[in-house]
Structures are given as structure tokens and as C-alpha cells.
XYZ file of N, CA and C in Angstrom:
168
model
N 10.573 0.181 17.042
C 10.780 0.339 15.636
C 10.350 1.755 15.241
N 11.096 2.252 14.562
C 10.607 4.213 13.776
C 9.561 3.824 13.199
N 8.943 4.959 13.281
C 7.686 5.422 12.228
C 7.978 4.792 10.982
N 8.808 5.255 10.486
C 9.368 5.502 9.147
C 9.261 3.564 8.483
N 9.743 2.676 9.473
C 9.968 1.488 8.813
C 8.457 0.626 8.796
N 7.695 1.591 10.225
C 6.449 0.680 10.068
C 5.669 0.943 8.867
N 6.040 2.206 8.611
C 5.013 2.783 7.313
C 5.431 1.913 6.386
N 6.535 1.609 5.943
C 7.105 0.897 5.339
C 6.642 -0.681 4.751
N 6.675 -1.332 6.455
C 6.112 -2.552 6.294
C 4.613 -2.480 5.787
N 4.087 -1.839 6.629
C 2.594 -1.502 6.437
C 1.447 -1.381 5.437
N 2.382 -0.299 4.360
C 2.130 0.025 2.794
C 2.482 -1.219 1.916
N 4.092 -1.868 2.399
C 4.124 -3.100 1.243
C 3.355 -3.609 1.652
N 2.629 -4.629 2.703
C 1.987 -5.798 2.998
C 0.516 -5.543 2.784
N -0.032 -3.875 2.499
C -0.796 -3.597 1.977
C -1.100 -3.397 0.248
N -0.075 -3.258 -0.145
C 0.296 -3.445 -1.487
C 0.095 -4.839 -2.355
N 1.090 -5.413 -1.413
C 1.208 -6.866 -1.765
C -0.356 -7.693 -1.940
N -0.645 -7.504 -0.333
C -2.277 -8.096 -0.334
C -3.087 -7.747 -1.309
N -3.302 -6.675 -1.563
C -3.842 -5.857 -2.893
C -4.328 -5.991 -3.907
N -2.563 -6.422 -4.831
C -2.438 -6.444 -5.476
C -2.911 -7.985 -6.053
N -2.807 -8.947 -4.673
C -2.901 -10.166 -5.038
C -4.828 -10.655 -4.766
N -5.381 -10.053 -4.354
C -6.883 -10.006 -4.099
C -7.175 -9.428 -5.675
N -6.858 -8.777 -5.812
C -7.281 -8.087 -7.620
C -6.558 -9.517 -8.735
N -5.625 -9.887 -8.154
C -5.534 -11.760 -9.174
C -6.699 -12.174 -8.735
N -6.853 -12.638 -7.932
C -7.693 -13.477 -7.442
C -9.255 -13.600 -7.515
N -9.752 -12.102 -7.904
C -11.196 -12.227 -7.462
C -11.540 -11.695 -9.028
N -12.856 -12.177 -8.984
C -13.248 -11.926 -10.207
C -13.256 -10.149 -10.567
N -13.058 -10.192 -11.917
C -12.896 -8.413 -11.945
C -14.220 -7.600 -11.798
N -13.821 -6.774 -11.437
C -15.050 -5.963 -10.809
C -15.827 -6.272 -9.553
N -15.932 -7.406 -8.791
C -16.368 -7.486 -8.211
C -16.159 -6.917 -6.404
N -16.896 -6.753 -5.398
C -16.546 -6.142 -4.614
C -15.469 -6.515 -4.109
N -14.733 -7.864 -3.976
C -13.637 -8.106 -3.145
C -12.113 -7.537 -4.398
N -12.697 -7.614 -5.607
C -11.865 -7.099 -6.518
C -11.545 -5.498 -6.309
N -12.915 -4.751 -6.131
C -12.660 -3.273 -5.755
C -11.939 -3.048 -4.249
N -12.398 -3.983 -3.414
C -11.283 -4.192 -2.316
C -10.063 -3.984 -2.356
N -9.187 -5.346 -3.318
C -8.539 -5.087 -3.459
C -7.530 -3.924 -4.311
N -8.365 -3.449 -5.065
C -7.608 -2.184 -5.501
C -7.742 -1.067 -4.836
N -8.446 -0.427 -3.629
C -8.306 0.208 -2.452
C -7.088 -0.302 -1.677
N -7.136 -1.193 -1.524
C -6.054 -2.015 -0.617
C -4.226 -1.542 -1.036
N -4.472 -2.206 -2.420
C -3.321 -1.172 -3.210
C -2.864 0.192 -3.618
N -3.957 0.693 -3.525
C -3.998 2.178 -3.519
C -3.481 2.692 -1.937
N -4.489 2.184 -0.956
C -3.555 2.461 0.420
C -2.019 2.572 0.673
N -1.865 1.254 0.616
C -0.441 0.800 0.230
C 0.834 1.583 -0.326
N 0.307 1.993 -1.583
C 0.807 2.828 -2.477
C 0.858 4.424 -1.218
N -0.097 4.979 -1.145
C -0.187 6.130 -0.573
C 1.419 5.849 0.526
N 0.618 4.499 1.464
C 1.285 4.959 2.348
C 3.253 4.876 2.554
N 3.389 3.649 1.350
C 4.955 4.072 1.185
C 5.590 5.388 0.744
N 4.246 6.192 -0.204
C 4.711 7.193 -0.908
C 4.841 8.679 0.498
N 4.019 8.016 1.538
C 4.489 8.990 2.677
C 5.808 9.213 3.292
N 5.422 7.649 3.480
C 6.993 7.076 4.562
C 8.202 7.762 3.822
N 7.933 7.447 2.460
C 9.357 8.089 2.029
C 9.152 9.222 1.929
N 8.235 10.126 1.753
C 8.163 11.355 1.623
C 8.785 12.066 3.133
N 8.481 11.316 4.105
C 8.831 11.950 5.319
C 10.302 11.745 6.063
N 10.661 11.135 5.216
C 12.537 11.012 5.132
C 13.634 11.702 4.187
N 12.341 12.816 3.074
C 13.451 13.947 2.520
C 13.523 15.390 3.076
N 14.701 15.016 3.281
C 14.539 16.816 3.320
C 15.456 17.717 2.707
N 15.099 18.760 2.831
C 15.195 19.942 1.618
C 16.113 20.741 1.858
């Protein structure tokens, strides 16, 4: 499989998880700040994947 699609999977399922640990846990709390690292990863790392499939 390319780089490109694992980043892909990688960032959503990091996203996803994330996003759904920050429902789940009480706010503020550490598994809550977890999860918004988690989403932030996520975020980064689709914003690579695609970054590394334009070119100029």
C-alpha cells in the first residue's frame, strides 16, 4: 500500500477515535485532553498526506 493512503487511513482512524473519546469522557479531563491530541494528530496527519500529493 503507498505512503500516501496509509497516511490517510491513519489520520482518519486517528481523527475519528479522537474525536469520539472527547464525546465520551468527561470534559477536561485527562482522557478528554487525550482525546483532543488524538484529533489534532489526525488532523495534522491527513493535512500531510494530502499535502504530499500536490504539486506545483
Amino acid at each position: 500500500m503507498e505512503r500516501f493512503v496509509q497516511g490517510l487511513v491513519a489520520g482518519g482512524l486517528a481523527l475519528v477515535a479522537g474525536l469520539w473519546l472527547t464525546a465520551l469522557a468527561p470534559s477536561r479531563s485527562r482522557a478528554w485532553l487525550a482525546g483532543v491530541a488524538a484529533a489534532g494528530l489526525g488532523v495534522i496527519a491527513l493535512g500531510g498526506s494530502i499535502y504530499s500529493q500536490i504539486e506545483y
